[in-house]
Short mmCIF file of C-alpha atoms and ligand atoms in Angstrom, two decimals:
data_model
loop_
_atom_site.label_atom_id
_atom_site.label_comp_id
_atom_site.label_asym_id
_atom_site.label_seq_id
_atom_site.Cartn_x
_atom_site.Cartn_y
_atom_site.Cartn_z
CA MET A 142 101.27 84.09 127.40
CA ILE A 143 99.13 82.54 124.68
CA GLN A 144 97.10 85.69 124.37
CA GLN A 145 100.28 87.70 124.07
CA LEU A 146 101.48 85.45 121.27
CA LEU A 147 98.19 85.67 119.46
CA VAL A 148 98.42 89.41 119.59
CA PHE A 149 102.00 89.21 118.39
CA LEU A 150 100.86 87.19 115.41
CA ALA A 151 97.91 89.40 114.73
CA VAL A 152 100.17 92.42 114.65
CA THR A 153 102.94 90.90 112.59
CA THR A 154 100.60 89.26 110.13
CA ALA A 155 98.52 92.35 109.56
CA TYR A 156 101.79 94.14 109.32
CA THR A 157 103.15 92.00 106.51
CA VAL A 158 99.93 91.79 104.58
CA ALA A 159 99.09 95.46 104.90
CA TYR A 160 102.71 96.21 104.14
CA VAL A 161 104.24 98.85 106.28
CA PRO A 162 107.68 97.30 106.83
CA SER A 163 110.29 98.30 109.33
CA PHE A 164 112.60 96.98 112.01
CA LEU A 165 114.27 97.73 115.22
CA PRO A 166 117.49 99.49 114.29
CA GLU A 167 120.56 98.17 116.04
CA HIS A 168 121.20 101.71 117.19
CA LEU A 169 118.10 101.47 119.38
CA ALA A 170 119.75 98.84 121.53
CA GLU A 171 122.92 100.90 121.77
CA TYR A 172 120.81 103.89 122.48
CA SER A 173 119.08 102.37 125.49
CA HIS A 174 122.50 101.40 126.87
CA SER A 175 123.82 104.90 126.43
CA VAL A 176 120.81 106.22 128.32
CA VAL A 177 121.81 104.09 131.29
CA ASP A 178 125.53 104.86 130.95
CA ASP A 179 125.00 108.57 130.70
CA SER A 180 122.50 108.50 133.58
CA THR A 181 120.29 110.67 131.42
CA LYS A 182 116.59 110.41 132.20
CA ALA A 183 114.29 108.76 129.69
CA THR A 184 112.01 111.76 129.64
CA CYS A 185 109.26 112.80 127.30
CA ASP A 186 107.32 116.06 127.27
CA THR A 187 103.75 114.76 127.00
CA THR A 188 102.35 118.08 125.85
CA MET A 189 104.78 118.16 122.94
CA LEU A 190 104.19 114.46 122.29
CA ASN A 191 100.47 115.09 121.86
CA GLN A 192 100.87 118.23 119.76
CA CYS A 193 103.48 116.71 117.47
CA THR A 194 101.62 113.41 117.05
CA LEU A 195 98.46 115.30 116.13
CA ALA A 196 100.31 117.44 113.57
CA PHE A 197 101.85 114.30 112.05
CA TYR A 198 98.54 112.45 111.92
CA ASN A 199 96.73 115.43 110.38
CA GLN A 200 99.14 115.39 107.44
CA PHE A 201 97.32 112.33 106.10
CA ALA A 202 94.08 112.18 108.10
CA PRO A 203 91.81 114.84 109.58
CA GLY A 204 90.55 114.83 113.14
CA PRO A 205 91.86 113.80 116.54
CA VAL A 206 94.50 111.07 116.98
CA PRO A 207 92.74 107.69 117.52
CA PHE A 208 94.70 106.99 120.73
CA SER A 209 92.59 104.03 121.84
CA ASN A 210 92.69 102.27 118.47
CA GLU A 211 95.98 102.08 116.57
CA THR A 212 94.29 100.16 113.76
CA VAL A 213 92.50 103.37 112.75
CA PHE A 214 95.89 105.09 112.40
CA GLN A 215 97.29 102.19 110.39
CA MET A 216 94.29 102.20 108.06
CA ALA A 217 94.58 105.96 107.48
CA LEU A 218 98.26 105.56 106.64
CA GLN A 219 97.52 102.65 104.34
CA GLN A 220 94.75 104.60 102.65
CA TYR A 221 97.12 107.49 102.04
CA LEU A 222 99.68 105.15 100.47
CA ASN A 223 97.03 103.46 98.36
CA VAL A 224 96.23 106.83 96.81
CA GLN A 225 99.75 108.24 96.58
CA GLY A 226 101.68 105.07 95.79
CA VAL A 227 105.40 104.94 96.49
CA ASP A 228 105.71 108.74 96.17
CA GLY A 229 103.70 109.05 99.37
CA TRP A 230 106.74 107.78 101.26
CA ALA A 231 108.74 110.89 100.35
CA ASN A 232 106.10 112.99 102.13
CA ILE A 233 105.94 110.61 105.09
CA LYS A 234 109.73 110.83 105.39
CA THR A 235 109.51 114.64 105.51
CA TRP A 236 106.73 114.53 108.09
CA MET A 237 108.73 112.05 110.17
CA ASN A 238 111.72 114.40 110.23
CA THR A 239 109.38 117.13 111.42
CA LEU A 240 107.91 114.82 114.07
CA VAL A 241 111.29 113.76 115.46
CA THR A 242 112.44 117.38 115.66
CA CYS A 243 109.10 118.41 117.16
CA VAL A 244 109.26 115.98 120.11
CA GLY A 245 112.85 117.02 120.85
CA GLY A 246 115.12 114.82 118.75
CA GLN A 247 115.81 111.12 118.24
CA GLN A 248 116.32 110.31 121.92
CA ALA A 249 113.11 112.06 122.96
CA TYR A 250 111.34 110.27 120.10
CA PHE A 251 112.29 106.83 121.44
CA ASN A 252 111.38 107.87 124.97
CA CYS A 253 108.03 109.29 123.92
CA TYR A 254 106.85 106.33 121.86
CA ASN A 255 108.02 103.74 124.40
CA TRP A 256 104.86 101.78 125.24
CA THR A 257 105.29 102.01 129.01
CA GLY A 258 105.11 105.81 128.83
CA LEU A 259 102.31 105.81 126.26
CA MET A 260 100.03 103.84 128.60
CA THR A 261 100.02 106.77 131.02
CA ALA A 262 100.30 109.60 128.50
CA TRP A 263 97.37 108.39 126.43
CA ASN A 264 95.48 106.42 129.11
CA ILE A 265 95.50 103.24 127.01
CA ASN A 266 96.05 99.56 127.80
CA ASP A 267 99.38 97.82 127.33
CA LEU A 268 98.41 95.98 124.14
CA THR A 269 97.34 99.16 122.38
CA ALA A 270 100.43 100.96 123.68
CA LYS A 271 102.65 98.21 122.24
CA GLN A 272 100.94 98.57 118.86
CA TRP A 273 101.78 102.28 118.87
CA ASN A 274 105.34 101.53 119.95
CA VAL A 275 105.76 99.10 117.06
CA ARG A 276 104.20 101.57 114.63
CA PHE A 277 106.53 104.44 115.49
CA LEU A 278 109.64 102.29 115.61
CA SER A 279 108.63 100.98 112.18
CA LEU A 280 108.13 104.43 110.74
CA ASP A 281 111.49 105.49 112.13
CA TYR A 282 113.21 102.64 110.32
CA ASP A 283 111.24 102.96 107.10
CA CYS A 284 112.10 106.64 106.87
CA GLY A 285 115.69 106.07 108.03
CA PRO A 286 118.06 103.24 107.04
CA GLY A 287 115.29 101.26 105.37
CA TYR A 288 114.14 104.08 103.11
CA PRO A 289 116.19 103.45 99.92
CA VAL A 290 115.31 99.75 99.90
CA LEU A 291 111.70 100.53 100.68
CA ILE A 292 111.41 102.98 97.76
CA GLN A 293 113.16 100.69 95.31
CA ASN A 294 111.12 97.61 96.23
CA PHE A 295 107.79 99.07 97.29
CA TYR A 296 105.62 97.53 94.57
CA CYS A 297 107.44 94.20 94.60
CA ILE A 298 107.02 93.85 98.36
CA GLN A 299 103.40 94.91 98.12
CA GLY A 300 102.83 92.31 95.39
CA VAL A 301 104.34 89.53 97.48
CA ALA A 302 102.25 90.56 100.46
CA MET A 303 99.16 90.36 98.26
CA HIS A 304 99.94 87.16 96.36
CA GLU A 305 101.92 85.09 98.85
CA GLY A 306 99.29 85.21 101.57
CA PRO A 307 98.99 81.40 101.77
CA VAL A 308 102.77 81.00 102.19
CA ILE A 309 102.82 83.56 104.97
CA GLN A 310 99.78 81.92 106.58
CA GLN A 311 101.75 78.67 106.51
CA CYS A 312 104.54 80.38 108.44
CA VAL A 313 102.00 81.53 111.02
CA ALA A 314 100.47 78.04 111.22
CA ASN A 315 103.92 76.49 111.71
CA PHE A 316 104.72 78.99 114.42
CA THR A 317 101.46 78.28 116.22
CA ALA A 318 102.07 74.54 116.02
CA ALA A 319 105.66 74.96 117.24
CA GLN A 320 104.47 77.01 120.18
CA THR A 321 102.00 74.28 121.10
CA ASN A 322 104.56 71.50 120.84
CA GLN A 323 107.58 73.41 122.19
CA PRO A 324 106.23 76.26 124.33
CA SER A 325 109.58 76.67 126.07
CA MET A 326 111.28 77.47 122.75
CA THR A 327 109.45 80.70 121.99
CA CYS A 328 112.57 82.58 120.90
CA GLN A 329 113.71 79.86 118.51
CA ASN A 330 110.18 79.53 117.18
CA ILE A 331 110.07 83.23 116.43
CA VAL A 332 113.44 83.07 114.71
CA ASN A 333 112.08 80.27 112.52
CA TYR A 334 108.99 82.33 111.83
CA LEU A 335 111.08 85.32 110.74
CA THR A 336 113.13 83.15 108.40
CA CYS A 337 109.95 81.68 106.95
CA VAL A 338 108.33 85.07 106.35
CA GLU A 339 111.48 86.56 104.83
CA TYR A 340 111.84 83.79 102.27
CA PRO A 341 109.13 84.71 99.70
CA TYR A 342 110.36 88.31 99.70
CA ILE A 343 113.96 87.23 99.08
CA THR A 344 112.82 84.97 96.25
CA HIS A 345 110.68 87.57 94.49
CA CYS A 346 112.31 90.89 95.40
CA GLY A 347 115.86 90.10 96.49
CA PRO A 348 117.80 89.86 99.76
CA ALA A 349 117.63 93.56 100.73
CA ALA A 350 113.83 93.57 100.45
CA GLY A 351 113.68 90.30 102.38
CA GLY A 352 115.78 91.82 105.12
CA LEU A 353 113.59 94.90 105.24
CA VAL A 354 110.43 92.87 105.75
CA CYS A 355 112.15 90.58 108.23
CA HIS A 356 113.24 93.57 110.28
CA GLY A 357 109.71 94.90 110.14
CA GLU A 358 108.57 91.72 111.80
CA ARG A 359 111.43 91.98 114.24
CA ILE A 360 110.16 95.23 115.70
CA ALA A 361 107.03 93.53 116.94
CA TYR A 362 109.22 90.68 118.16
CA TYR A 363 111.35 93.15 120.11
CA VAL A 364 108.41 94.94 121.70
CA TYR A 365 106.32 91.85 122.52
CA ASN A 366 109.14 89.44 123.40
CA PRO A 367 112.11 91.56 124.51
CA GLU A 368 113.61 88.50 126.18
CA CYS A 369 114.35 87.18 122.67
CA ALA A 370 116.13 90.33 121.46
CA SER A 371 119.61 88.79 121.43
CA GLN A 372 118.46 85.91 119.20
CA ALA A 373 116.89 88.34 116.74
CA GLN A 374 120.40 89.21 115.63
CA LEU A 375 120.70 85.78 114.06
CA HIS A 376 118.39 86.78 111.25
CA CYS A 377 117.26 89.43 108.83
CA GLN A 378 120.38 89.00 106.72
CA GLY A 379 120.87 91.53 103.98
CA ALA A 380 118.72 94.16 105.65
CA PRO A 381 119.64 97.79 105.12
CA GLY A 382 121.22 99.65 107.98
CA LYS A 383 122.65 96.55 109.57
CA LYS A 384 126.25 96.65 110.69
C1 NAG B 271 89.44 99.72 115.85
O1 NAG B 271 88.99 100.27 114.64
C2 NAG B 271 88.74 99.32 113.64
C3 NAG B 271 88.47 100.06 112.35
O2 NAG B 271 87.46 101.01 112.52
C4 NAG B 271 87.60 98.44 114.07
O3 NAG B 271 87.35 97.47 113.10
C5 NAG B 271 87.98 97.75 115.38
O4 NAG B 271 86.89 97.02 115.87
C6 NAG B 271 88.40 98.79 116.42
N1 NAG B 271 88.92 98.09 117.59
C7 NAG B 271 88.53 98.37 118.80
C8 NAG B 271 89.18 97.59 119.90
O5 NAG B 271 87.69 99.22 119.05
C1 NAG B 272 110.99 101.90 127.83
O1 NAG B 272 110.97 102.49 129.09
C2 NAG B 272 111.29 101.61 130.16
C3 NAG B 272 111.09 102.35 131.46
O2 NAG B 272 111.73 103.60 131.43
C4 NAG B 272 112.70 101.08 129.96
O3 NAG B 272 113.01 100.15 130.99
C5 NAG B 272 112.79 100.40 128.62
O4 NAG B 272 114.13 100.00 128.38
C6 NAG B 272 112.37 101.34 127.52
N1 NAG B 272 112.34 100.61 126.25
C7 NAG B 272 112.99 101.03 125.19
C8 NAG B 272 112.85 100.23 123.97
O5 NAG B 272 113.69 102.03 125.21
C1 NAG B 273 106.06 74.09 108.08
O1 NAG B 273 106.50 72.98 108.81
C2 NAG B 273 106.54 71.80 108.05
C3 NAG B 273 106.87 70.65 108.99
O2 NAG B 273 107.97 70.96 109.78
C4 NAG B 273 107.59 71.96 106.94
O3 NAG B 273 107.66 70.80 106.14
C5 NAG B 273 107.19 73.14 106.05
O4 NAG B 273 108.20 73.39 105.10
C6 NAG B 273 106.98 74.36 106.90
N1 NAG B 273 106.42 75.39 106.05
C7 NAG B 273 106.97 76.56 105.92
C8 NAG B 273 106.31 77.53 105.01
O5 NAG B 273 108.02 76.85 106.51
#
């Protein structure tokens, strides 16, 4: 449990600071229901998954996909954005459209990058698989409903991530302390953490940017603590794509 939370924090913190925002779209939740209702199988063609992921990765980095280490993927993406700036996102959006089509559409995309399937497909442990799951859900949001806000606020959000490190660290410290004192209140503690992290972005960049970053954190929250998913709806106000 503690280890899981530490990983959660490591992911979300790196996520904010490195700035690749995102969130779990509401339509994902609806989507998983419709899978059950329609009795359709949550299938993924692993051969296509591997081919398409490689083609996507090779758009910004040469060589084989670093399956066993998602950090290498994140760093390559970050490096690409450091060079290209905000314009790089237009290319990533195009490549994402290609990727989704390549694996067989939006439903296949969610099935394929679900961490439970990735563990087998890529022969990786659950923590690494969850990192990949978070990454591809994030990219899907950033290149979907989050895209206009992302483009408009890219440099502002990046600036906050760079200059408000101590504030964000304080949010992490508060969360850690809350978990120690009130371990049974994990979901509420995470909600407080999301509110805390969103705040500097709202102040400096505006509510839509705050919501975008908050939803980025929420993806990790959803993957690592799915039992808290219903409470996640309480927050990330002003985020794009929210009904
Ligand atoms: C993953 O790659 C990064 C960057 O090269 C490295 O720092 C880290 O130690 C690697 N992690 C593992 C578990 O191998
Ligand atoms: C991932 O797959 C498992 C097993 O098929 C399923 O129970 C779970 O709901 C899926 N998660 C998402 C986010 O679709
Ligand atoms: C952290 O918690 C303390 C004590 O509850 C509170 O005063 C402070 O405002 C919190 N810091 C942040 C950044 O939320």
